[in-house]
Coordinates of N, CA and C in Angstrom, one line a residue:
I1337 N 6.7 -28.7 31.2 CA 5.3 -28.1 31.0 C 4.4 -29.1 30.4
G1338 N 4.8 -29.9 29.4 CA 3.9 -30.8 28.8 C 3.4 -31.9 29.8
L1339 N 4.3 -32.4 30.6 CA 3.9 -33.4 31.6 C 2.9 -32.8 32.6
L1340 N 3.2 -31.5 33.1 CA 2.3 -30.9 34.0 C 0.9 -30.7 33.4
V1341 N 0.9 -30.2 32.2 CA -0.4 -30.0 31.5 C -1.1 -31.3 31.3
G1342 N -0.4 -32.4 30.9 CA -1.0 -33.7 30.8 C -1.5 -34.3 32.1
A1343 N -0.8 -34.0 33.2 CA -1.3 -34.5 34.5 C -2.6 -33.8 34.9
A1344 N -2.7 -32.5 34.6 CA -3.9 -31.7 34.9 C -5.1 -32.3 34.0
G1345 N -4.8 -32.6 32.8 CA -5.8 -33.2 31.9 C -6.3 -34.5 32.4
F1346 N -5.4 -35.4 32.9 CA -5.8 -36.7 33.5 C -6.7 -36.5 34.7
G1347 N -6.3 -35.5 35.6 CA -7.1 -35.3 36.8 C -8.5 -34.8 36.4
L1348 N -8.6 -33.9 35.5 CA -9.9 -33.3 35.1 C -10.7 -34.4 34.4
A1349 N -10.1 -35.3 33.6 CA -10.9 -36.3 33.0 C -11.4 -37.3 34.0
F1350 N -10.6 -37.6 35.0 CA -11.1 -38.5 36.1 C -12.3 -38.0 36.8
E1351 N -12.2 -36.7 37.2 CA -13.3 -36.1 38.0 C -14.5 -35.9 37.1
S1352 N -14.4 -35.6 35.8 CA -15.5 -35.5 34.9 C -16.2 -36.8 34.7
W1353 N -15.4 -37.9 34.6 CA -16.0 -39.2 34.4 C -16.8 -39.6 35.7
Q1354 N -16.3 -39.3 36.8 CA -17.0 -39.6 38.1 C -18.4 -38.9 38.1
L1355 N -18.3 -37.6 37.7 CA -19.6 -36.8 37.7 C -20.5 -37.3 36.7
L1356 N -20.0 -37.7 35.5 CA -20.9 -38.2 34.5 C -21.6 -39.5 34.9
R1357 N -20.9 -40.4 35.6 CA -21.5 -41.6 36.1 C -22.6 -41.3 37.1
Q1358 N -22.4 -40.3 37.9 CA -23.4 -39.9 38.9 C -24.7 -39.4 38.2
V1359 N -24.5 -38.6 37.1 CA -25.6 -38.1 36.4 C -26.4 -39.2 35.7
L1360 N -25.6 -40.2 35.1 CA -26.2 -41.3 34.4 C -27.0 -42.2 35.4
C1361 N -26.5 -42.3 36.6 CA -27.1 -43.2 37.6 C -28.3 -42.5 38.3
A1362 N -28.4 -41.2 38.0 CA -29.5 -40.4 38.6 C -29.4 -40.3 40.1
C1363 N -28.1 -40.3 40.5 CA -27.9 -40.1 42.0 C -28.0 -38.7 42.4
S1364 N -29.1 -38.1 42.4 CA -29.3 -36.7 42.6 C -28.8 -36.2 43.9
E1365 N -28.8 -37.1 44.9 CA -28.3 -36.6 46.2 C -26.8 -36.4 46.2
N1366 N -26.1 -37.0 45.3 CA -24.7 -36.8 45.3 C -24.2 -35.8 44.2
L1367 N -25.2 -35.2 43.5 CA -24.8 -34.3 42.4 C -24.6 -32.9 43.0
P1368 N -23.6 -32.2 42.5 CA -23.3 -30.8 42.9 C -24.4 -29.9 42.4
A1369 N -24.5 -28.8 42.9 CA -25.5 -27.8 42.5 C -25.2 -27.3 41.1
S1370 N -26.2 -26.9 40.3 CA -26.0 -26.4 39.0 C -25.2 -25.1 39.0
P1371 N -24.3 -24.9 38.1 CA -23.5 -23.7 38.1 C -24.4 -22.5 37.9
G1372 N -24.1 -21.4 38.5 CA -24.9 -20.2 38.4 C -24.3 -19.2 37.4
M1373 N -24.8 -18.0 37.5 CA -24.3 -16.9 36.7 C -22.9 -16.5 36.9
L1374 N -22.4 -16.8 38.1 CA -21.0 -16.5 38.4 C -20.1 -17.3 37.6
A1375 N -20.4 -18.6 37.4 CA -19.6 -19.5 36.6 C -19.6 -19.0 35.2
L1376 N -20.8 -18.6 34.7 CA -20.8 -18.1 33.3 C -20.0 -16.9 33.1
A1377 N -20.0 -15.9 34.1 CA -19.2 -14.7 34.0 C -17.7 -15.0 34.1
A1378 N -17.4 -16.0 34.9 CA -16.0 -16.4 35.0 C -15.5 -17.0 33.7
C1379 N -16.3 -17.8 33.0 CA -15.9 -18.3 31.7 C -15.7 -17.2 30.7
L1380 N -16.6 -16.3 30.6 CA -16.4 -15.1 29.7 C -15.2 -14.3 30.0
A1381 N -15.0 -14.1 31.3 CA -13.7 -13.3 31.6 C -12.5 -14.1 31.3
S1382 N -12.5 -15.4 31.4 CA -11.4 -16.2 31.1 C -11.1 -16.2 29.6
I1383 N -12.1 -16.2 28.8 CA -11.9 -16.2 27.3 C -11.2 -14.9 26.9
V1384 N -11.7 -13.8 27.4 CA -11.1 -12.5 27.0 C -9.7 -12.4 27.5
S1385 N -9.5 -12.7 28.8 CA -8.1 -12.5 29.4 C -7.1 -13.5 28.8
K1386 N -7.5 -14.7 28.6 CA -6.6 -15.7 28.1 C -6.2 -15.5 26.7
E1387 N -7.2 -15.0 25.9 CA -6.9 -14.7 24.5 C -5.9 -13.6 24.4
A1388 N -6.1 -12.6 25.2 CA -5.1 -11.5 25.2 C -3.7 -12.0 25.6
L1389 N -3.7 -12.8 26.7 CA -2.4 -13.4 27.1 C -1.7 -14.2 26.0
Y1390 N -2.6 -15.0 25.3 CA -2.1 -15.9 24.2 C -1.4 -15.0 23.1
R1391 N -2.1 -14.0 22.7 CA -1.5 -13.1 21.6 C -0.2 -12.5 22.0
A1392 N -0.2 -11.9 23.2 CA 1.0 -11.2 23.7 C 2.2 -12.2 23.9
T1393 N 1.9 -13.4 24.5 CA 3.0 -14.4 24.8 C 3.5 -15.0 23.5
D1394 N 2.6 -15.2 22.5 CA 3.0 -15.8 21.3 C 3.9 -14.9 20.5
V1395 N 3.6 -13.6 20.5 CA 4.4 -12.7 19.8 C 5.8 -12.7 20.4
V1396 N 5.9 -12.6 21.7 CA 7.2 -12.6 22.4 C 8.0 -13.9 22.1
G1397 N 7.3 -15.1 22.2 CA 7.9 -16.4 22.0 C 8.5 -16.5 20.6
R1398 N 7.7 -16.1 19.6 CA 8.2 -16.2 18.2 C 9.3 -15.2 17.9
R1399 N 9.3 -14.0 18.5 CA 10.4 -13.1 18.3 C 11.7 -13.6 18.9
L1400 N 11.6 -14.2 20.1 CA 12.8 -14.8 20.7 C 13.1 -16.2 20.3
N1401 N 12.1 -16.8 19.6 CA 12.2 -18.2 19.2 C 12.5 -19.1 20.4
S1402 N 11.6 -18.9 21.4 CA 11.8 -19.7 22.7 C 10.7 -20.7 22.7
P1403 N 11.0 -22.0 22.8 CA 10.0 -23.1 22.8 C 9.2 -23.0 24.1
V1404 N 9.9 -22.6 25.2 CA 9.1 -22.5 26.5 C 8.0 -21.4 26.5
I1405 N 8.4 -20.3 25.9 CA 7.4 -19.2 25.9 C 6.3 -19.5 24.9
I1406 N 6.6 -20.2 23.8 CA 5.6 -20.6 22.8 C 4.7 -21.6 23.4
A1407 N 5.2 -22.6 24.2 CA 4.4 -23.6 24.9 C 3.5 -22.9 25.9
N1408 N 4.0 -21.9 26.6 CA 3.1 -21.2 27.5 C 2.0 -20.5 26.8
A1409 N 2.3 -19.9 25.6 CA 1.2 -19.3 24.8 C 0.2 -20.3 24.4
K1410 N 0.6 -21.5 24.0 CA -0.4 -22.5 23.6 C -1.2 -22.9 24.8
H1411 N -0.7 -22.9 26.0 CA -1.4 -23.2 27.2 C -2.5 -22.1 27.4
H1412 N -2.2 -20.9 27.1 CA -3.3 -19.8 27.2 C -4.4 -20.1 26.2
R1413 N -4.0 -20.4 24.9 CA -5.0 -20.7 23.9 C -5.9 -21.9 24.2
S1414 N -5.3 -22.9 24.8 CA -6.1 -24.0 25.2 C -7.1 -23.6 26.3
D1415 N -6.7 -22.7 27.2 CA -7.7 -22.2 28.2 C -8.9 -21.5 27.5
V1416 N -8.6 -20.8 26.4 CA -9.7 -20.1 25.7 C -10.7 -21.1 25.2
W1417 N -10.3 -22.2 24.5 CA -11.2 -23.2 24.0 C -11.9 -23.9 25.2
S1418 N -11.1 -24.2 26.2 CA -11.7 -24.9 27.4 C -12.9 -24.0 27.9
S1419 N -12.7 -22.7 28.0 CA -13.7 -21.9 28.5 C -14.9 -21.8 27.6
V1420 N -14.7 -21.9 26.3 CA -15.8 -21.9 25.4 C -16.7 -23.2 25.6
V1421 N -16.0 -24.3 25.7 CA -16.7 -25.6 26.0 C -17.4 -25.6 27.3
A1422 N -16.7 -25.0 28.3 CA -17.3 -24.9 29.6 C -18.6 -24.0 29.6
I1423 N -18.6 -23.0 28.8 CA -19.8 -22.2 28.7 C -21.0 -23.0 28.2
V1424 N -20.8 -23.9 27.2 CA -21.8 -24.8 26.7 C -22.3 -25.7 27.9
G1425 N -21.4 -26.2 28.7 CA -21.9 -27.1 29.8 C -22.6 -26.3 30.8
V1426 N -22.2 -25.1 31.1 CA -22.9 -24.3 32.1 C -24.3 -23.9 31.7
I1427 N -24.4 -23.5 30.4 CA -25.7 -23.1 29.9 C -26.6 -24.3 29.9
G1428 N -26.1 -25.5 29.5 CA -26.9 -26.7 29.4 C -27.4 -27.1 30.8
A1429 N -26.5 -27.0 31.8 CA -26.9 -27.3 33.2 C -28.0 -26.3 33.7
R1430 N -27.8 -25.1 33.3 CA -28.8 -24.0 33.8 C -30.2 -24.3 33.2
F1431 N -30.3 -24.9 32.0 CA -31.5 -25.1 31.3 C -32.0 -26.6 31.5
G1432 N -31.6 -27.2 32.6 CA -32.1 -28.5 32.9 C -31.5 -29.7 32.2
Q1433 N -30.3 -29.5 31.7 CA -29.5 -30.6 31.1 C -28.2 -30.8 31.8
P1434 N -28.3 -31.4 33.0 CA -27.0 -31.5 33.8 C -26.0 -32.4 33.2
I1435 N -26.4 -33.3 32.2 CA -25.4 -34.2 31.6 C -24.4 -33.4 30.8
L1436 N -24.8 -32.2 30.3 CA -23.9 -31.4 29.4 C -22.7 -30.9 30.2
D1437 N -22.8 -30.7 31.5 CA -21.7 -30.2 32.3 C -20.5 -31.2 32.3
P1438 N -20.7 -32.5 32.7 CA -19.6 -33.4 32.7 C -19.1 -33.7 31.3
I1439 N -20.0 -33.7 30.3 CA -19.6 -34.0 29.0 C -18.6 -32.9 28.5
A1440 N -19.0 -31.6 28.8 CA -18.2 -30.5 28.4 C -16.8 -30.6 29.2
A1441 N -16.9 -31.0 30.4 CA -15.6 -31.2 31.2 C -14.7 -32.3 30.6
L1442 N -15.3 -33.3 30.1 CA -14.5 -34.4 29.4 C -13.9 -33.8 28.1
V1443 N -14.7 -33.0 27.4 CA -14.1 -32.5 26.1 C -12.9 -31.6 26.5
V1444 N -13.1 -30.7 27.5 CA -12.0 -29.9 28.0 C -10.8 -30.7 28.4
A1445 N -11.0 -31.8 29.1 CA -9.9 -32.7 29.5 C -9.2 -33.2 28.3
G1446 N -9.9 -33.6 27.2 CA -9.3 -34.1 26.0 C -8.4 -33.1 25.3
M1447 N -8.9 -31.8 25.3 CA -8.2 -30.7 24.7 C -6.9 -30.5 25.5
V1448 N -7.0 -30.5 26.8 CA -5.8 -30.3 27.7 C -4.8 -31.4 27.5
L1449 N -5.2 -32.6 27.4 CA -4.3 -33.7 27.1 C -3.7 -33.6 25.8
K1450 N -4.4 -33.2 24.8 CA -3.8 -33.1 23.4 C -2.8 -32.0 23.4
M1451 N -3.0 -30.9 24.1 CA -2.1 -29.8 24.1 C -0.8 -30.2 24.9
G1452 N -1.0 -30.9 26.0 CA 0.2 -31.4 26.8 C 1.0 -32.4 26.0
A1453 N 0.3 -33.3 25.2 CA 1.1 -34.2 24.4 C 1.9 -33.5 23.3
G1454 N 1.3 -32.5 22.7 CA 2.0 -31.7 21.7 C 3.2 -31.0 22.2
V1455 N 3.1 -30.4 23.4 CA 4.2 -29.7 23.9 C 5.3 -30.7 24.3
A1456 N 4.9 -31.9 24.8 CA 5.9 -32.9 25.2 C 6.6 -33.5 24.0
V1457 N 5.9 -33.7 22.9 CA 6.5 -34.2 21.7 C 7.5 -33.2 21.1
D1458 N 7.1 -31.9 21.1 CA 8.0 -30.9 20.5 C 9.3 -30.9 21.4
A1459 N 9.2 -30.9 22.7 CA 10.4 -30.9 23.5 C 11.2 -32.1 23.3
L1460 N 10.6 -33.3 23.2 CA 11.3 -34.5 23.0 C 12.0 -34.5 21.7
G1461 N 11.4 -33.9 20.7 CA 12.1 -33.8 19.4 C 13.3 -33.0 19.4
Q1462 N 13.3 -31.9 20.2 CA 14.5 -31.1 20.4 C 15.6 -31.8 21.1
L1463 N 15.2 -32.6 22.1 CA 16.2 -33.4 22.9 C 16.8 -34.5 22.0
T1464 N 16.1 -35.0 21.1 CA 16.6 -36.1 20.2 C 17.2 -35.6 18.9
D1465 N 17.4 -34.3 18.8 CA 18.0 -33.7 17.6 C 17.1 -33.9 16.4
T1466 N 15.8 -33.9 16.6 CA 14.9 -34.0 15.4 C 15.0 -32.7 14.6
T1467 N 15.1 -32.9 13.3 CA 15.4 -31.8 12.4 C 14.1 -31.0 12.1
D1468 N 14.2 -29.8 11.6 CA 13.0 -29.0 11.2 C 13.1 -28.9 9.6
D1469 N 12.0 -29.4 9.0 CA 12.0 -29.4 7.5 C 12.0 -28.0 6.9
A1470 N 11.3 -27.1 7.6 CA 11.3 -25.7 7.1 C 12.7 -25.1 7.2
I1471 N 13.4 -25.3 8.2 CA 14.8 -24.8 8.3 C 15.7 -25.4 7.3
V1472 N 15.6 -26.7 7.1 CA 16.4 -27.4 6.1 C 16.1 -26.9 4.7
A1473 N 14.8 -26.7 4.4 CA 14.5 -26.2 3.1 C 15.0 -24.7 2.9
A1474 N 14.9 -23.9 3.9 CA 15.5 -22.6 3.8 C 17.0 -22.6 3.6
V1475 N 17.7 -23.4 4.3 CA 19.1 -23.5 4.1 C 19.5 -24.0 2.7
K1476 N 18.8 -25.0 2.2 CA 19.1 -25.4 0.8 C 18.8 -24.3 -0.2
R1477 N 17.7 -23.6 0.0 CA 17.4 -22.5 -0.9 C 18.4 -21.4 -0.9
A1478 N 18.9 -21.1 0.3 CA 20.0 -20.1 0.4 C 21.3 -20.5 -0.3
A1479 N 21.6 -21.8 -0.1 CA 22.8 -22.3 -0.7 C 22.8 -22.4 -2.2
R1480 N 21.6 -22.7 -2.7 CA 21.4 -22.8 -4.2 C 21.6 -21.4 -4.8
G1481 N 21.3 -20.4 -4.1 CA 21.3 -19.0 -4.6 C 22.7 -18.5 -4.7
V1482 N 23.7 -19.2 -4.3 CA 25.1 -18.7 -4.3 C 25.7 -19.1 -5.7
A1483 N 26.4 -18.1 -6.3 CA 27.0 -18.4 -7.6 C 28.1 -19.4 -7.5
S1484 N 28.2 -20.2 -8.5 CA 29.1 -21.4 -8.6 C 28.7 -22.6 -7.9
V1485 N 27.5 -22.6 -7.2 CA 27.0 -23.8 -6.6 C 26.1 -24.5 -7.6
A1486 N 26.6 -25.7 -8.0 CA 25.8 -26.5 -9.0 C 24.7 -27.3 -8.4
K1487 N 25.0 -27.8 -7.2 CA 24.0 -28.8 -6.6 C 24.2 -28.7 -5.1
V1488 N 23.0 -29.0 -4.4 CA 23.0 -29.1 -2.9 C 22.5 -30.4 -2.5
P1489 N 23.4 -31.4 -2.4 CA 23.0 -32.8 -2.1 C 22.2 -33.0 -0.8
G1490 N 22.6 -32.2 0.2 CA 21.9 -32.4 1.5 C 22.2 -31.3 2.5
A1491 N 21.3 -31.3 3.5 CA 21.5 -30.4 4.6 C 20.8 -31.0 5.9
R1492 N 21.4 -30.7 7.0 CA 20.9 -31.1 8.3 C 20.8 -30.0 9.3
A1493 N 19.9 -30.0 10.2 CA 19.7 -29.0 11.2 C 19.5 -29.6 12.6
R1494 N 20.1 -29.0 13.6 CA 20.0 -29.5 14.9 C 19.7 -28.3 15.9
A1495 N 18.7 -28.5 16.7 CA 18.3 -27.4 17.6 C 19.3 -27.2 18.7
A1496 N 19.6 -26.0 19.0 CA 20.5 -25.6 20.1 C 19.8 -24.5 20.9
G1497 N 18.9 -24.8 21.8 CA 18.1 -23.8 22.5 C 17.2 -23.2 21.6
S1498 N 17.3 -21.9 21.4 CA 16.4 -21.1 20.5 C 17.0 -21.0 19.2
S1499 N 18.2 -21.5 18.9 CA 18.8 -21.4 17.6 C 19.0 -22.8 17.0
W1500 N 19.6 -22.7 15.8 CA 19.8 -24.0 15.0 C 21.3 -24.0 14.6
L1501 N 21.8 -25.2 14.6 CA 23.1 -25.5 14.1 C 22.9 -26.4 12.8
V1502 N 23.4 -25.9 11.7 CA 23.1 -26.6 10.4 C 24.4 -27.0 9.7
E1503 N 24.3 -28.0 8.9 CA 25.4 -28.5 8.1 C 24.8 -28.7 6.7
V1504 N 25.5 -28.1 5.7 CA 25.0 -28.2 4.3 C 26.1 -28.7 3.4
E1505 N 25.8 -29.5 2.5 CA 26.7 -30.1 1.5 C 26.4 -29.5 0.1
V1506 N 27.5 -29.0 -0.5 CA 27.3 -28.3 -1.9 C 28.3 -29.0 -2.8
M1507 N 27.9 -28.9 -4.1 CA 28.8 -29.3 -5.2 C 29.1 -28.2 -6.1
P1508 N 30.3 -27.8 -6.3 CA 30.6 -26.6 -7.2 C 30.4 -26.9 -8.7
D1509 N 30.4 -25.8 -9.5 CA 30.3 -26.1 -10.9 C 31.7 -26.3 -11.4
M1510 N 31.8 -26.4 -12.8 CA 33.1 -26.8 -13.4 C 34.2 -25.7 -13.3
F1511 N 33.8 -24.5 -12.9 CA 34.8 -23.4 -12.9 C 35.5 -23.3 -11.5
V1512 N 35.0 -24.0 -10.5 CA 35.7 -24.0 -9.2 C 36.6 -25.3 -9.2
V1513 N 37.9 -25.0 -9.3 CA 38.9 -26.1 -9.4 C 39.8 -26.2 -8.2
S1514 N 40.4 -25.0 -7.9 CA 41.5 -25.0 -6.9 C 40.9 -25.1 -5.5
A1515 N 41.8 -25.5 -4.5 CA 41.3 -25.6 -3.1 C 41.0 -24.2 -2.6
S1516 N 41.7 -23.2 -3.0 CA 41.4 -21.8 -2.5 C 40.0 -21.4 -3.0
A1517 N 39.7 -21.8 -4.2 CA 38.4 -21.4 -4.8 C 37.2 -22.1 -4.0
M1518 N 37.5 -23.4 -3.6 CA 36.5 -24.1 -2.9 C 36.3 -23.5 -1.5
D1519 N 37.4 -23.1 -0.8 CA 37.3 -22.5 0.5 C 36.5 -21.2 0.4
H1520 N 36.8 -20.4 -0.7 CA 36.0 -19.2 -0.9 C 34.6 -19.4 -1.1
L1521 N 34.3 -20.5 -1.9 CA 32.8 -20.9 -2.1 C 32.2 -21.3 -0.8
A1522 N 32.9 -22.0 0.0 CA 32.3 -22.5 1.3 C 32.0 -21.2 2.2
A1523 N 32.9 -20.3 2.2 CA 32.7 -19.1 3.0 C 31.5 -18.3 2.5
R1524 N 31.3 -18.2 1.2 CA 30.1 -17.5 0.6 C 28.8 -18.2 0.9
V1525 N 28.9 -19.5 0.8 CA 27.6 -20.3 1.2 C 27.3 -20.1 2.6
Q1526 N 28.3 -20.1 3.5 CA 28.0 -20.0 4.9 C 27.4 -18.6 5.2
R1527 N 28.0 -17.6 4.6 CA 27.4 -16.2 4.8 C 26.0 -16.1 4.3
A1528 N 25.8 -16.7 3.1 CA 24.4 -16.6 2.5 C 23.4 -17.3 3.4
V1529 N 23.8 -18.5 4.0 CA 22.8 -19.2 4.9 C 22.6 -18.4 6.2
L1530 N 23.6 -17.8 6.8 CA 23.5 -17.1 8.0 C 22.7 -15.8 7.8
D1531 N 22.8 -15.2 6.6 CA 22.0 -14.0 6.3 C 20.6 -14.3 6.0
A1532 N 20.3 -15.4 5.3 CA 19.0 -15.7 4.9 C 18.1 -16.4 5.9
V1533 N 18.7 -17.2 6.8 CA 17.9 -17.9 7.8 C 18.3 -17.3 9.2
A1534 N 17.4 -16.5 9.7 CA 17.7 -15.8 11.0 C 17.9 -16.7 12.2
D1535 N 17.3 -17.9 12.2 CA 17.4 -18.7 13.4 C 18.7 -19.6 13.4
V1536 N 19.4 -19.5 12.4 CA 20.7 -20.3 12.3 C 21.8 -19.6 13.0
K1537 N 22.4 -20.3 14.0 CA 23.5 -19.7 14.7 C 24.9 -20.0 14.1
E1538 N 25.0 -21.3 13.7 CA 26.3 -21.7 13.1 C 26.0 -22.6 11.8
C1539 N 26.9 -22.5 10.9 CA 26.7 -23.2 9.6 C 28.0 -23.8 9.2
L1540 N 28.0 -25.1 9.0 CA 29.2 -25.8 8.5 C 28.9 -26.2 7.1
V1541 N 29.8 -25.8 6.2 CA 29.7 -26.1 4.8 C 30.7 -27.1 4.3
R1542 N 30.2 -28.2 3.7 CA 31.1 -29.2 3.1 C 31.0 -29.1 1.6
V1543 N 32.2 -28.9 0.9 CA 32.2 -28.8 -0.5 C 32.7 -30.1 -1.1
H1544 N 31.9 -30.8 -1.9 CA 32.3 -32.0 -2.5 C 32.6 -31.8 -3.9
T1545 N 33.8 -32.4 -4.3 CA 34.2 -32.2 -5.7 C 33.5 -33.2 -6.6
G1546 N 33.2 -32.8 -7.8 CA 32.5 -33.7 -8.7 C 33.5 -34.1 -9.9
A1547 N 32.9 -34.6 -10.9 CA 33.7 -35.1 -12.0 C 34.4 -34.0 -12.7
F1548 N 33.8 -32.8 -12.8 CA 34.5 -31.7 -13.4 C 35.8 -31.3 -12.7
Q1549 N 35.7 -31.3 -11.4 CA 36.9 -30.9 -10.6 C 38.0 -32.0 -10.7
R1550 N 37.6 -33.2 -10.7 CA 38.6 -34.3 -10.8 C 39.3 -34.3 -12.2
H1551 N 38.5 -34.0 -13.2 CA 39.0 -34.0 -14.6 C 39.9 -32.8 -14.7
A1552 N 39.5 -31.6 -14.2 CA 40.4 -30.5 -14.3 C 41.7 -30.6 -13.5
A1553 N 41.6 -31.3 -12.3 CA 42.8 -31.5 -11.5 C 43.7 -32.4 -12.2
D1554 N 43.2 -33.4 -13.0 CA 44.1 -34.3 -13.7 C 44.9 -33.5 -14.8
Q1555 N 44.3 -32.4 -15.3 CA 45.0 -31.7 -16.4 C 46.0 -30.7 -15.8
L1556 N 46.0 -30.5 -14.5 CA 47.0 -29.5 -13.9 C 48.4 -30.1 -14.0
P1557 N 49.4 -29.3 -14.2 CA 50.8 -29.9 -14.2 C 51.3 -30.3 -12.8
T1558 N 52.1 -31.3 -12.7 CA 52.6 -31.7 -11.5 C 53.8 -30.9 -11.1
P1559 N 54.3 -30.9 -9.9 CA 55.5 -30.2 -9.5 C 56.7 -30.5 -10.4
R1560 N 56.8 -31.8 -10.8 CA 57.9 -32.2 -11.6 C 57.9 -31.6 -13.0
D1561 N 56.6 -31.5 -13.5 CA 56.5 -30.8 -14.8 C 56.8 -29.3 -14.7
I1562 N 56.5 -28.7 -13.6 CA 56.8 -27.3 -13.4 C 58.3 -27.1 -13.4
D1563 N 59.0 -28.0 -12.7 CA 60.5 -27.9 -12.6 C 61.2 -28.0 -13.9
R1564 N 60.6 -28.7 -14.8 CA 61.2 -28.9 -16.1 C 61.0 -27.6 -16.9

């Protein structure tokens, strides 16, 4: 979608530049006729319809957490602003300022190019496993809220379609000593993250032992001591 929108923006920019050169050269015989009231009405209708489509599509895209639907919603919103700029060009051309029409078209082309680049960058980020800072912050916050978690050294998130796969590292407090207690802590952290962050599909928890656990483990009796 990003490449298609970008290609449309390049095409519009090229045509607008050619028209602007004709206006600046005062080549009146090659200039198209000034846009009429039909063009103005079309712009107004486009603003109303595209804004309605944007709101409806954006709600669905965010509910499903679908990048494709959200990108389509952004496309509708760009059409709204494009129509606003187009209205300025149409009115200017109607009042004897034909240069405003190609200038407005160039502005619209720039907006379309910017939107296409944004969609392409977001998609490329997902393909290259770019993390989401908001998701990582939410995962860390959920992990810190679990009892017996002393520290959360790090967390990573990777997009998997409309969901996220996360990995979080935690350090327990001094009261978590045995392996079974650490497994229980990892399970509680995993459940807390899955419950708190709706977009997370899977969560891998790594429990790192600290100085407290190592010192407590050294104090535990060995099997030989138990046999005695």
